[in-house]
Each structure stands twice: as structure tokens, then as C-alpha cells.
Amino acid sequence: MTYTIGRLAEASDVHVETIRYYQRRGLVGEPSKPPGGIRRYGEADADRLRFIKQAQTLGFSLNEVSDLLALEDGRHCREAERLGAEKLAVVRERIAQLRSVEKALAKMVGQCRNNAGKVHCPLIASLERDAKSATVPSCNHRERQASGVRPRPSRYG
Amino acid sequence: MTYTIGRLAEASDVHVETIRYYQRRGLVGEPSKPPGGIRRYGEADADRLRFIKQAQTLGFSLNEVSDLLALEDGRHCREAERLGAEKLAVVRERIAQLRSVEKALAKMVGQCRNNAGKVHCPLIASLERDAKSATVPSCNHRERQASGVRPRPSRYG
DNA sequence: CTTACGGCCGTAGTCAGCTACGGAGTCAAC
DNA sequence: GTTGACTCCGTAGCTGACTACGGCCGTAAG
């Protein structure tokens, strides 16, 4: 079961040029070129590419994906543990935030369906857990008091 | 409680230039300039900015954030319901994926802590649920059979 | 054996999302 | 009434993540 780069691209749903780009960045390996001249790839490569794409849609930058992939080899267990724990915290926070967004969205959709009149932008409110002044902020251009801590998200750093 | 743009930037942890950029993109409003000449902002603006940043770290593009924010005004209930339901599905999928990443990471960290030898890149495996050939792919450069469906993530589109 | 599809490789262009800069105006403090 | 921090506004530059292009070469089908 070997692929040329084109077939690999199909199998993993990642463009050829993107694969090359990942190779240049060191995210995926470049199998050595046999004397003749065409590299061959395997299913593991396709898996890895799919993984990269997935991780990206979950909000990880390619650098972070690199980190994650670096955990894979089982060596440097000490380091892997540290990094893994770190990412784990990030992942858990994201899950929590997404859950509150989910709740808010579900509620809003429900309100809409019941035509229950005024929908009160629960979205913004949903991410204000940290700022514990619990009143739902008005969404339009008008002032309120609230504020507090914000976790300074490092945005794909 | 009014802010100048600089104070707003501090309060929301978003750079002044970024705020202006968002204004240009229409993500946040620009309060009208009083005759004299300096715009004033309120707490709602800070909330909105914090929301935008949060939503970004959750993997939404500014366009998507726009969509989400457009739901806030309570008008167009029909449309809001549709859009809301759509985003809800996306959010739920992301949560599910993050959960399996979480599980994988937790397991790996546990293995490392117990020094249980070989860590078997459960990360890649964790995102292979879709491809239902259940064997854990080796992470290094070697072939395997597996594959199947992939959900073609639209990557912040 | 030739022809055409695809791989190889380097470089350049694109798009989103900022980030920086420069010059003019504003406003509060001294 | 001048200084200095800040606002306003337009435009230019930067980074991350691709995406496209072009020229050369390999290899498989007819």
C-alpha cells in the first residue's frame, strides 16, 4: 500500500502543495528519494496529515500541532508528560468554553423556535463566566458595568 | 463609566490598533465622534471585544464571529434560528473532537507518569474515530492500512 | 519511442488577521 | 501657552498558512 504524493493528497484530503509545505516545516517527514526518483508514502503519512488538519480545526496552530506530534515517539517521557499536561489544560479550558457557548446557542435557538420574543445575546454572556458580575450585558451600543478577570487567550501562539 | 479607546484596549486586553481594525471590519461599532473630537466607549464594548477574542481561540474566524454576533439583536428570529442551529452543530462536533483529544492526552500523561514505557501516540488515534478501522496507527514513518471517511474540516471558513 | 501526466523543487503570490507608522489634532497639567 | 500623552486616520508592513507557477525530469500507456 504505497502512495505517490498525489495519491497521498487524495487519501488525506490535503493538497499536494500543502503536504510539501508541511514537509518544509518539518511537520511530516519526507521519505528518502529512491535513486530513480519518486518518493513513496504510506497510510501512516495519511493518518498524520488528517490529524494535522483536525487539530487545526480545533484551534491549534501548526506550531502547537508540532508540539503534539512530538509527543508521539514515546521518548523523552518526562518532557512529554509536561507538555501533555499543559496541552491537556488548554484542551479542557476550550471544552468548557465551548460548552457554555453550546448552552447559550441551544437556548437561543430554543427561544427562536418558540418565538419567545426578545433574544438576549446569551452568547457574549456565556463567555463572561470569568467576569463574575452576572448580569447579561446588552449587546448593542450602550454601557454597563461588569468586567473583572480575563484569561488573556494566547491565540494560536 | 466611559473609556477612551486606549482605556478600552486595556479593559478588554485587545490592542488599540486591533480595535480600529475590528471597527473597519464592522465587528464592533464606532461611536459617533462628538464635535470636539474623542470617541467614548462603554463596558458593553469591552464585553464584545472580549467575546471576539474568546470566540477566536475557540477556532472561529472573524467572519464566523460576525455571524455569531449578528444573532445577538433578537430580530430576524427565523434566520437566527437557522444560523444558530448550524453553529450549534459545529460547536458540538468540536466539543466531541476535543473530548477525544482530551482522553488521549490524559492517557498519555498517565502513561508517562507511570513511566509505563512505550507511549503509543494515542493522539492520532483519537482523531481516527471517523476512520473506523480501529487499530492504532503507528506514528513514525511506516505504513499501515486504515483510512475511511474524513469530515473535510472547513478550517475557519 | 514518444507523449503526456504527474512528481520534484524553488520561488513568488495570496489571504486573514493583525501591527506599526506618521502626521495632524485634542486635552489636561503644569 | 507649551509640553506631553493620547486620539484620529490612512496607509504600509508583517506573520501564519497556504496556493500557484514554471521548468525540468521520471514513468507508464499506447
Coordinates of C-alpha atoms (C1' of nucleotides) in Angstrom, one line a residue:
Chain A
M1 CA 0.0 0.0 0.0
T2 CA 2.2 2.9 -1.1
Y3 CA 1.1 6.3 -2.3
T4 CA 2.7 8.9 -4.6
I5 CA 2.4 12.3 -3.2
G6 CA -0.7 12.9 -5.4
R7 CA -2.4 9.8 -4.1
L8 CA -1.5 10.7 -0.6
A9 CA -3.1 14.1 -1.1
E10 CA -6.3 12.4 -2.2
A11 CA -6.2 9.9 0.6
S12 CA -5.7 12.5 3.3
D13 CA -7.7 15.3 1.7
V14 CA -4.8 17.7 1.9
H15 CA -3.4 19.4 -1.2
V16 CA -0.2 18.3 -2.6
E17 CA 1.3 21.8 -2.2
T18 CA 0.2 21.8 1.4
I19 CA 1.9 18.5 2.0
R20 CA 5.1 19.9 0.6
Y21 CA 4.7 22.9 2.8
Y22 CA 4.3 20.7 5.8
Q23 CA 7.5 18.8 4.8
R24 CA 9.4 22.1 4.6
R25 CA 8.1 22.9 8.1
G26 CA 9.1 19.6 9.4
L27 CA 5.6 18.6 10.4
V28 CA 5.7 15.5 8.3
G29 CA 8.7 13.6 7.1
E30 CA 10.0 13.3 3.5
P31 CA 10.7 9.7 2.7
S32 CA 14.1 9.4 1.0
K33 CA 14.0 9.6 -2.7
P34 CA 14.9 6.2 -4.3
P35 CA 17.8 6.5 -6.9
G36 CA 15.3 6.6 -9.7
G37 CA 13.3 9.5 -8.3
I38 CA 9.8 9.3 -6.8
R39 CA 9.0 9.3 -3.1
R40 CA 6.6 6.8 -1.7
Y41 CA 4.2 7.3 1.2
G42 CA 2.2 5.0 3.5
E43 CA -1.0 5.0 5.4
A44 CA 0.7 6.4 8.5
D45 CA 1.5 9.5 6.5
A46 CA -2.1 9.9 5.6
D47 CA -3.1 9.5 9.2
R48 CA -0.7 12.1 10.3
L49 CA -1.9 14.6 7.7
R50 CA -5.5 14.0 8.7
F51 CA -4.5 14.5 12.3
I52 CA -2.9 17.8 11.5
K53 CA -6.0 19.1 9.8
Q54 CA -8.2 18.0 12.6
A55 CA -6.0 19.6 15.2
Q56 CA -6.1 22.8 13.3
T57 CA -9.9 23.0 13.2
L58 CA -9.7 22.6 16.9
G59 CA -7.8 25.8 17.1
F60 CA -4.2 24.6 17.3
S61 CA -1.6 26.4 15.3
L62 CA 0.9 24.4 13.2
N63 CA 3.5 25.1 15.9
E64 CA 1.2 23.6 18.5
V65 CA 0.5 20.6 16.3
S66 CA 4.2 20.2 16.1
D67 CA 4.4 20.0 19.8
L68 CA 1.6 17.5 19.9
L69 CA 3.2 15.3 17.3
A70 CA 6.5 15.5 19.1
L71 CA 4.8 13.7 22.0
E72 CA 4.2 10.7 19.8
D73 CA 7.5 9.0 19.8
G74 CA 7.5 7.8 23.4
R75 CA 11.0 9.0 24.1
H76 CA 11.5 11.9 26.5
C77 CA 8.7 10.8 28.7
R78 CA 9.5 13.5 31.3
E79 CA 9.1 16.2 28.7
A80 CA 6.1 14.5 27.1
E81 CA 4.4 14.5 30.4
R82 CA 4.9 18.2 31.0
L83 CA 3.9 19.2 27.5
G84 CA 1.0 16.8 27.5
A85 CA -0.3 18.1 30.8
E86 CA 0.0 21.6 29.5
K87 CA -2.0 20.9 26.4
L88 CA -4.5 19.0 28.4
A89 CA -5.2 22.1 30.4
V90 CA -5.7 24.1 27.3
V91 CA -8.0 21.5 25.8
R92 CA -10.1 21.3 28.9
E93 CA -10.5 25.0 29.0
R94 CA -11.6 25.1 25.4
I95 CA -14.1 22.4 26.1
A96 CA -15.5 24.3 29.0
Q97 CA -15.8 27.4 26.9
L98 CA -17.4 25.6 24.0
R99 CA -19.8 24.0 26.4
S100 CA -21.1 27.3 27.6
V101 CA -21.3 28.6 24.0
E102 CA -23.2 25.4 23.2
K103 CA -25.6 26.0 26.1
A104 CA -26.1 29.6 25.0
L105 CA -26.7 28.7 21.4
A106 CA -29.1 25.9 22.3
K107 CA -31.1 28.3 24.5
M108 CA -31.2 30.9 21.8
V109 CA -32.3 28.5 19.1
G110 CA -35.0 27.3 21.5
Q111 CA -36.2 30.8 22.2
C112 CA -36.3 31.5 18.5
R113 CA -38.2 28.3 17.8
N114 CA -40.8 29.2 20.4
N115 CA -40.8 32.7 19.0
A116 CA -40.4 33.8 22.6
G117 CA -39.7 37.3 21.6
K118 CA -36.6 39.1 22.7
V119 CA -33.4 37.1 22.3
H120 CA -30.8 38.4 24.7
C121 CA -27.5 37.7 23.2
P122 CA -26.6 34.9 25.7
L123 CA -23.5 34.3 23.7
I124 CA -21.5 37.2 25.0
A125 CA -22.8 36.4 28.4
S126 CA -21.8 32.8 28.0
L127 CA -18.1 33.7 27.9
E128 CA -18.4 36.1 30.8
R129 CA -18.3 33.5 33.4
D130 CA -14.9 34.7 34.4
A131 CA -16.1 38.3 34.8
K132 CA -18.4 37.3 37.6
S133 CA -20.7 40.3 37.6
A134 CA -23.5 38.1 36.5
T135 CA -25.9 40.4 34.6
V136 CA -26.3 39.7 31.0
P137 CA -24.6 42.6 29.1
S138 CA -26.7 44.3 26.5
C139 CA -25.2 43.6 23.1
N140 CA -25.9 46.8 21.4
H141 CA -24.1 50.0 21.8
R142 CA -24.7 51.0 25.4
E143 CA -22.8 51.0 28.6
R144 CA -22.9 48.6 31.6
Q145 CA -20.7 47.9 34.5
A146 CA -19.1 44.5 34.8
S147 CA -15.6 43.4 34.0
G148 CA -13.1 41.5 36.0
V149 CA -10.5 38.9 35.1
R150 CA -9.9 37.8 31.6
P151 CA -7.7 34.8 30.9
R152 CA -5.7 36.5 28.2
P153 CA -6.0 33.9 25.5
S154 CA -2.8 33.5 23.6
R155 CA -4.5 33.0 20.3
Y156 CA -2.7 30.2 18.5
G157 CA 0.7 31.2 19.8
Chain B
M1 CA -18.1 54.6 33.1
T2 CA -16.7 55.7 29.8
Y3 CA -13.5 54.7 28.2
T4 CA -11.2 56.3 25.6
I5 CA -10.1 53.8 23.0
G6 CA -6.8 53.3 24.9
R7 CA -8.6 52.6 28.2
L8 CA -11.0 50.3 26.3
A9 CA -8.0 48.5 24.9
E10 CA -6.7 47.9 28.5
A11 CA -10.0 46.9 29.8
S12 CA -10.6 44.3 27.1
D13 CA -7.0 43.2 26.6
V14 CA -7.2 44.0 22.9
H15 CA -4.7 46.4 21.3
V16 CA -5.9 49.8 20.1
E17 CA -4.9 49.0 16.6
T18 CA -6.8 45.8 16.7
I19 CA -9.9 47.6 17.9
R20 CA -9.7 50.0 15.0
Y21 CA -9.2 47.1 12.7
Y22 CA -12.4 45.5 14.1
Q23 CA -14.2 48.8 13.6
R24 CA -13.1 48.8 10.0
R25 CA -14.4 45.3 9.6
G26 CA -17.7 46.2 11.2
L27 CA -17.2 43.7 14.1
V28 CA -17.6 46.5 16.6
G29 CA -19.3 49.8 16.2
E30 CA -17.6 53.2 16.2
P31 CA -19.4 55.6 18.5
S32 CA -20.0 58.9 16.8
K33 CA -17.3 61.5 17.4
P34 CA -18.6 64.4 19.5
P35 CA -17.9 67.8 17.9
G36 CA -14.8 68.3 20.0
G37 CA -13.2 65.1 18.8
I38 CA -12.7 62.0 21.1
R39 CA -14.9 58.9 21.0
R40 CA -16.2 57.3 24.1
Y41 CA -16.7 53.6 24.8
G42 CA -18.6 51.7 27.4
E43 CA -18.5 48.3 29.2
A44 CA -20.6 46.7 26.5
D45 CA -17.8 47.4 24.0
A46 CA -15.3 45.8 26.3
D47 CA -17.5 42.7 26.6
R48 CA -17.9 42.5 22.9
L49 CA -14.2 42.7 22.4
R50 CA -13.5 40.0 25.0
F51 CA -16.1 37.8 23.3
I52 CA -14.5 38.2 19.9
K53 CA -11.1 37.1 21.3
Q54 CA -12.6 34.2 23.1
A55 CA -14.5 33.0 20.1
Q56 CA -11.3 33.2 18.1
T57 CA -9.4 31.0 20.5
L58 CA -12.3 28.5 20.1
G59 CA -11.5 28.3 16.4
F60 CA -14.0 30.7 14.9
S61 CA -12.8 33.1 12.2
L62 CA -13.7 36.8 12.4
N63 CA -16.4 36.1 9.7
E64 CA -17.9 33.5 11.9
V65 CA -17.7 35.7 14.9
S66 CA -19.6 38.2 12.8
D67 CA -22.3 35.7 12.2
L68 CA -22.5 34.9 15.9
L69 CA -22.7 38.5 16.9
A70 CA -25.4 39.1 14.3
L71 CA -27.6 36.7 16.2
E72 CA -27.5 39.0 19.2
D73 CA -30.0 41.6 18.2
G74 CA -33.1 39.4 18.5
R75 CA -34.5 40.5 15.2
H76 CA -34.8 38.1 12.3
C77 CA -35.7 35.2 14.6
R78 CA -36.2 32.8 11.7
E79 CA -32.7 33.5 10.4
A80 CA -31.2 33.5 13.8
E81 CA -32.6 30.0 14.5
R82 CA -31.1 28.6 11.3
L83 CA -27.7 30.1 11.8
G84 CA -27.8 29.3 15.5
A85 CA -28.6 25.7 14.8
E86 CA -25.8 25.5 12.3
K87 CA -23.2 26.9 14.6
L88 CA -24.5 24.7 17.3
A89 CA -23.7 21.6 15.3
V90 CA -20.2 22.9 14.6
V91 CA -19.7 23.6 18.3
R92 CA -20.9 20.2 19.3
E93 CA -18.6 18.5 16.8
R94 CA -15.7 20.4 18.1
I95 CA -16.5 19.5 21.6
A96 CA -16.6 15.9 20.7
Q97 CA -13.3 16.0 19.0
L98 CA -11.7 17.9 21.8
R99 CA -13.0 15.3 24.2
S100 CA -11.3 12.5 22.4
V101 CA -8.1 14.5 22.3
E102 CA -8.5 15.2 26.0
K103 CA -8.9 11.5 26.7
A104 CA -5.9 10.6 24.6
L105 CA -3.8 13.3 26.2
A106 CA -4.8 12.2 29.7
K107 CA -4.0 8.7 29.0
M108 CA -0.6 9.5 27.6
V109 CA 0.2 11.8 30.5
G110 CA -0.8 9.0 32.8
Q111 CA 1.4 6.5 31.0
C112 CA 4.3 8.9 31.2
R113 CA 3.8 9.4 34.9
N114 CA 3.8 5.7 35.5
N115 CA 6.8 5.5 33.2
A116 CA 4.9 2.7 31.5
G117 CA 7.3 2.6 28.7
K118 CA 6.2 2.9 25.2
V119 CA 3.7 5.7 24.6
H120 CA 1.7 4.9 21.6
C121 CA 0.6 8.2 20.1
P122 CA -3.0 7.9 21.1
L123 CA -3.4 11.4 19.8
I124 CA -3.6 10.5 16.2
A125 CA -5.7 7.5 17.1
S126 CA -8.1 9.8 18.9
L127 CA -9.0 11.6 15.8
E128 CA -9.4 8.5 13.8
R129 CA -12.8 7.6 15.2
D130 CA -14.2 8.5 11.8
A131 CA -11.9 6.2 10.0
K132 CA -13.4 3.2 11.7
S133 CA -10.5 0.7 11.1
A134 CA -9.8 0.7 14.8
T135 CA -6.1 -0.2 15.0
V136 CA -3.9 2.5 16.5
P137 CA -1.7 3.8 13.7
S138 CA 2.0 3.8 14.3
C139 CA 3.2 7.4 14.5
N140 CA 6.5 7.1 12.9
H141 CA 7.3 6.7 9.3
R142 CA 5.9 3.3 8.4
E143 CA 2.9 2.1 6.7
R144 CA -0.4 0.7 7.9
Q145 CA -3.8 0.2 6.5
A146 CA -6.7 2.2 7.8
S147 CA -8.5 5.2 6.3
G148 CA -12.1 5.8 5.6
V149 CA -14.2 8.9 5.8
R150 CA -12.9 12.3 6.7
P151 CA -15.2 15.2 7.5
R152 CA -13.4 17.7 5.4
P153 CA -13.0 20.4 8.0
S154 CA -13.5 23.8 6.5
R155 CA -10.8 25.4 8.6
Y156 CA -12.1 28.8 9.8
G157 CA -14.0 29.4 6.6
Chain C
dC1 C1' 9.7 5.8 -28.6
dT2 C1' 7.1 9.4 -27.8
dT3 C1' 3.9 11.8 -25.3
dA4 C1' 1.6 13.2 -21.5
dC5 C1' 0.5 13.0 -16.7
dG6 C1' 2.5 13.6 -12.6
dG7 C1' 6.5 14.2 -9.3
dC8 C1' 10.3 17.5 -7.9
dC9 C1' 11.8 21.9 -6.4
dG10 C1' 12.3 26.7 -5.8
dT11 C1' 10.3 30.9 -5.7
dA12 C1' 6.5 34.1 -5.7
dG13 C1' 1.8 35.4 -4.7
dT14 C1' -2.4 35.4 -1.7
dC15 C1' -5.5 35.9 2.3
dA16 C1' -6.6 36.6 7.1
dG17 C1' -5.5 39.0 10.9
dC18 C1' -3.2 41.9 12.9
dT19 C1' 0.7 45.6 14.0
dA20 C1' 3.3 49.7 13.1
dC21 C1' 4.0 54.4 11.5
dG22 C1' 3.4 59.2 10.5
dG23 C1' 1.3 63.5 10.8
dA24 C1' -2.3 66.2 12.4
dG25 C1' -5.5 67.3 16.2
dT26 C1' -7.1 67.2 21.3
dC27 C1' -6.9 67.8 26.0
dA28 C1' -5.2 68.1 30.7
dA29 C1' -1.4 69.6 33.6
dC30 C1' 1.9 72.5 34.7
Chain D
dG1 C1' 0.7 78.7 26.4
dT2 C1' 3.6 74.9 26.0
dT3 C1' 4.5 70.2 26.8
dG4 C1' 3.4 65.6 26.5
dA5 C1' 0.3 61.8 26.4
dC6 C1' -3.2 60.3 23.8
dT7 C1' -6.6 60.2 19.7
dC8 C1' -7.7 60.1 14.8
dC9 C1' -7.0 58.3 10.3
dG10 C1' -4.8 56.4 6.4
dT11 C1' -1.7 53.5 4.7
dA12 C1' 2.0 50.2 4.8
dG13 C1' 4.2 46.1 6.7
dC14 C1' 4.3 41.7 9.0
dT15 C1' 3.2 36.6 10.2
dG16 C1' 1.0 32.2 9.5
dA17 C1' -0.8 29.2 6.5
dC18 C1' -1.3 28.2 2.4
dT19 C1' -1.6 28.2 -3.1
dA20 C1' 0.2 28.9 -7.6
dC21 C1' 3.7 28.8 -11.2
dG22 C1' 7.2 27.2 -14.1
dG23 C1' 10.8 24.5 -15.6
dC24 C1' 13.0 20.1 -15.5
dC25 C1' 12.6 15.1 -15.1
dG26 C1' 10.6 10.1 -14.4
dT27 C1' 7.4 6.6 -15.7
dA28 C1' 3.6 4.3 -17.6
dA29 C1' 0.3 3.7 -21.7
dG30 C1' -0.3 3.3 -26.2

